[in-house]
PDB file of C-alpha atoms in Angstrom:
ATOM      1  CA  THR Y 113      63.536  34.940  66.553  1.00 68.00           C
ATOM      2  CA  LEU Y 114      63.755  36.514  69.982  1.00 70.00           C
ATOM      3  CA  LYS Y 115      64.499  39.970  68.762  1.00 72.00           C
ATOM      4  CA  THR Y 116      61.671  39.764  66.279  1.00 75.00           C
ATOM      5  CA  SER Y 117      59.142  38.855  68.873  1.00 78.00           C
ATOM      6  CA  LEU Y 118      60.497  41.565  71.296  1.00 77.00           C
ATOM      7  CA  VAL Y 119      60.135  44.215  68.449  1.00 77.00           C
ATOM      8  CA  ARG Y 120      56.401  43.377  68.085  1.00 82.00           C
ATOM      9  CA  SER Y 121      55.985  43.834  71.981  1.00 86.00           C
ATOM     10  CA  GLN Y 122      54.536  46.797  73.682  1.00 91.00           C
ATOM     11  CA  ASN Y 123      56.380  46.071  76.968  1.00 94.00           C
ATOM     12  CA  LEU Y 124      59.534  44.503  78.082  1.00 94.00           C
ATOM     13  CA  VAL Y 125      59.203  43.247  81.698  1.00 95.00           C
ATOM     14  CA  ILE Y 126      62.719  43.026  83.147  1.00 96.00           C
ATOM     15  CA  LEU Y 127      62.971  40.742  86.261  1.00 95.00           C
ATOM     16  CA  LEU Y 128      65.651  42.423  88.357  1.00 96.00           C
ATOM     17  CA  THR Y 129      67.403  39.427  89.930  1.00 94.00           C
ATOM     18  CA  PRO Y 130      71.047  38.918  90.961  1.00 94.00           C
ATOM     19  CA  GLY Y 131      73.163  38.407  87.817  1.00 94.00           C
ATOM     20  CA  ILE Y 132      70.567  39.578  85.265  1.00 97.00           C
ATOM     21  CA  PHE Y 133      73.106  42.033  83.877  1.00 97.00           C
ATOM     22  CA  SER Y 134      75.638  39.233  83.285  1.00 96.00           C
ATOM     23  CA  LEU Y 135      73.388  37.035  81.088  1.00 97.00           C
ATOM     24  CA  PRO Y 136      74.022  37.774  77.482  1.00 97.00           C
ATOM     25  CA  TRP Y 137      70.634  36.939  76.087  1.00 95.00           C
ATOM     26  CA  CYS Y 138      68.997  39.059  78.745  1.00 96.00           C
ATOM     27  CA  LEU Y 139      71.437  41.938  77.774  1.00 97.00           C
ATOM     28  CA  VAL Y 140      70.490  41.451  74.130  1.00 96.00           C
ATOM     29  CA  GLU Y 141      66.828  41.760  74.872  1.00 95.00           C
ATOM     30  CA  ILE Y 142      67.362  44.922  77.083  1.00 97.00           C
ATOM     31  CA  VAL Y 143      69.385  46.507  74.417  1.00 97.00           C
ATOM     32  CA  THR Y 144      66.854  45.811  71.698  1.00 96.00           C
ATOM     33  CA  GLY Y 145      64.106  47.100  73.919  1.00 96.00           C
ATOM     34  CA  VAL Y 146      66.011  50.432  74.419  1.00 97.00           C
ATOM     35  CA  ARG Y 147      66.890  50.639  70.791  1.00 96.00           C
ATOM     36  CA  LYS Y 148      63.372  50.119  69.678  1.00 95.00           C
ATOM     37  CA  ASN Y 149      61.895  52.525  72.284  1.00 95.00           C
ATOM     38  CA  ILE Y 150      59.798  49.665  73.820  1.00 96.00           C
ATOM     39  CA  ASN Y 151      58.291  50.490  77.359  1.00 95.00           C
ATOM     40  CA  LEU Y 152      60.681  48.930  79.856  1.00 96.00           C
ATOM     41  CA  VAL Y 153      59.051  47.655  83.088  1.00 96.00           C
ATOM     42  CA  PRO Y 154      61.727  46.821  85.543  1.00 97.00           C
ATOM     43  CA  VAL Y 155      60.345  44.409  88.384  1.00 95.00           C
ATOM     44  CA  GLU Y 156      62.527  43.947  91.507  1.00 94.00           C
ATOM     45  CA  ILE Y 157      62.031  40.348  92.748  1.00 91.00           C
ATOM     46  CA  GLN Y 158      62.077  40.536  96.570  1.00 89.00           C
ATOM     47  CA  ARG Y 159      62.240  37.208  98.563  1.00 86.00           C
ATOM     48  CA  PRO Y 160      64.551  36.010 101.327  1.00 87.00           C
ATOM     49  CA  GLY Y 161      68.053  35.199 100.216  1.00 87.00           C
ATOM     50  CA  MET Y 162      67.716  36.885  96.891  1.00 87.00           C
ATOM     51  CA  LYS Y 163      68.645  40.655  96.747  1.00 90.00           C
ATOM     52  CA  PHE Y 164      69.127  42.577  93.591  1.00 93.00           C
ATOM     53  CA  ALA Y 165      71.908  45.050  93.783  1.00 93.00           C
ATOM     54  CA  TYR Y 166      71.635  48.151  91.633  1.00 96.00           C
ATOM     55  CA  PRO Y 167      74.764  48.868  89.500  1.00 97.00           C
ATOM     56  CA  THR Y 168      77.434  51.172  91.021  1.00 97.00           C
ATOM     57  CA  GLU Y 169      80.015  53.146  88.964  1.00 97.00           C
ATOM     58  CA  SER Y 170      82.405  50.296  89.992  1.00 97.00           C
ATOM     59  CA  PHE Y 171      80.006  47.857  88.283  1.00 97.00           C
ATOM     60  CA  TYR Y 172      80.166  49.903  85.004  1.00 97.00           C
ATOM     61  CA  ASP Y 173      84.001  50.102  85.279  1.00 97.00           C
ATOM     62  CA  THR Y 174      84.137  46.353  85.476  1.00 97.00           C
ATOM     63  CA  LEU Y 175      81.674  46.034  82.553  1.00 97.00           C
ATOM     64  CA  ARG Y 176      83.729  48.422  80.289  1.00 96.00           C
ATOM     65  CA  SER Y 177      86.980  46.612  81.307  1.00 96.00           C
ATOM     66  CA  GLY Y 178      85.662  43.495  79.617  1.00 92.00           C
ATOM     67  CA  SER Y 179      86.317  41.456  82.761  1.00 94.00           C
ATOM     68  CA  MET Y 180      82.587  40.927  83.540  1.00 95.00           C
ATOM     69  CA  LEU Y 181      81.495  38.842  80.626  1.00 96.00           C
ATOM     70  CA  SER Y 182      83.156  35.728  79.141  1.00 97.00           C
ATOM     71  CA  GLU Y 183      84.424  35.326  75.724  1.00 97.00           C
ATOM     72  CA  ALA Y 184      81.322  33.134  74.942  1.00 97.00           C
ATOM     73  CA  ASP Y 185      79.011  35.931  76.284  1.00 97.00           C
ATOM     74  CA  MET Y 186      80.813  38.610  74.116  1.00 97.00           C
ATOM     75  CA  THR Y 187      80.362  36.248  71.101  1.00 97.00           C
ATOM     76  CA  VAL Y 188      76.705  36.141  71.709  1.00 97.00           C
ATOM     77  CA  LEU Y 189      76.540  39.980  71.957  1.00 97.00           C
ATOM     78  CA  LYS Y 190      78.627  40.428  68.880  1.00 97.00           C
ATOM     79  CA  SER Y 191      76.397  38.029  66.892  1.00 96.00           C
ATOM     80  CA  GLN Y 192      73.428  40.255  67.794  1.00 95.00           C
ATOM     81  CA  LYS Y 193      75.320  43.473  66.987  1.00 96.00           C
ATOM     82  CA  VAL Y 194      75.533  44.656  70.442  1.00 97.00           C
ATOM     83  CA  ASP Y 195      78.649  46.048  72.114  1.00 96.00           C
ATOM     84  CA  ILE Y 196      79.466  47.011  75.575  1.00 97.00           C
ATOM     85  CA  THR Y 197      78.686  50.659  75.136  1.00 97.00           C
ATOM     86  CA  ASP Y 198      75.193  49.517  74.053  1.00 98.00           C
ATOM     87  CA  VAL Y 199      74.840  47.312  77.229  1.00 98.00           C
ATOM     88  CA  GLU Y 200      76.012  50.036  79.600  1.00 98.00           C
ATOM     89  CA  HIS Y 201      73.561  52.519  78.111  1.00 98.00           C
ATOM     90  CA  ALA Y 202      70.658  50.103  78.199  1.00 98.00           C
ATOM     91  CA  ILE Y 203      71.341  49.142  81.804  1.00 98.00           C
ATOM     92  CA  ARG Y 204      71.542  52.832  82.932  1.00 98.00           C
ATOM     93  CA  VAL Y 205      68.250  53.385  81.070  1.00 98.00           C
ATOM     94  CA  VAL Y 206      66.596  50.565  83.089  1.00 97.00           C
ATOM     95  CA  CYS Y 207      68.027  51.643  86.302  1.00 96.00           C
ATOM     96  CA  ARG Y 208      66.683  55.133  85.881  1.00 96.00           C
ATOM     97  CA  LYS Y 209      63.208  53.790  85.954  1.00 95.00           C
ATOM     98  CA  ILE Y 210      61.236  53.148  89.065  1.00 92.00           C
ATOM     99  CA  ALA Y 211      61.140  49.385  89.604  1.00 92.00           C
ATOM    100  CA  LEU Y 212      57.943  47.759  90.754  1.00 90.00           C
ATOM    101  CA  PRO Y 213      58.661  45.560  93.737  1.00 90.00           C
ATOM    102  CA  PHE Y 214      57.448  41.927  93.588  1.00 88.00           C
ATOM    103  CA  SER Y 215      57.209  39.429  96.263  1.00 84.00           C
ATOM    104  CA  PRO Y 216      55.774  36.086  95.696  1.00 77.00           C
ATOM    105  CA  LYS Y 217      53.680  36.468  98.956  1.00 73.00           C
ATOM    106  CA  SER Y 218      52.204  39.864  98.120  1.00 66.00           C
ATOM    107  CA  GLN Y 219      49.429  41.348  96.030  1.00 61.00           C
ATOM    108  CA  THR Y 220      52.037  43.015  93.754  1.00 50.00           C
ATOM    109  CA  SER Y 221      51.387  40.693  90.820  1.00 51.00           C
ATOM    110  CA  SER Y 222      47.808  42.156  90.141  1.00 53.00           C
ATOM    111  CA  LYS Y 223      49.406  45.636  90.305  1.00 53.00           C
ATOM    112  CA  ILE Y 224      51.959  44.647  87.824  1.00 51.00           C
ATOM    113  CA  ALA Y 225      49.302  43.343  85.471  1.00 51.00           C
ATOM    114  CA  LEU Y 226      47.480  46.742  85.750  1.00 50.00           C
ATOM    115  CA  CYS Y 227      50.615  48.545  84.801  1.00 51.00           C
ATOM    116  CA  LEU Y 228      50.939  46.618  81.679  1.00 49.00           C
ATOM    117  CA  ARG Y 229      47.365  47.254  80.311  1.00 49.00           C
TER     118      ARG Y 229
END
């Protein structure tokens, strides 16, 4: 399963793209990574027309209110024994790390590979 594969990993590369924190399976992976103390490697994807916005307190308020995720999304989280408190904590952990910038037209991909060794 996805969680089993993740637990066997040494690193979890998290591609910071718009909407990542509203995708239930991405949230499950991130929460699992935090729970299992897996090295988290946030990578901010930078390209024209696509800008990742770091969460604000307003984002977390909306998350806690339950209006950010659909009922189907919540069902996925519950099926994996993940609740909103876990999600908020995991997102905060990810966002406290320094993200590696990645632009498809730069040399960053080789730098990322070095960080994962």
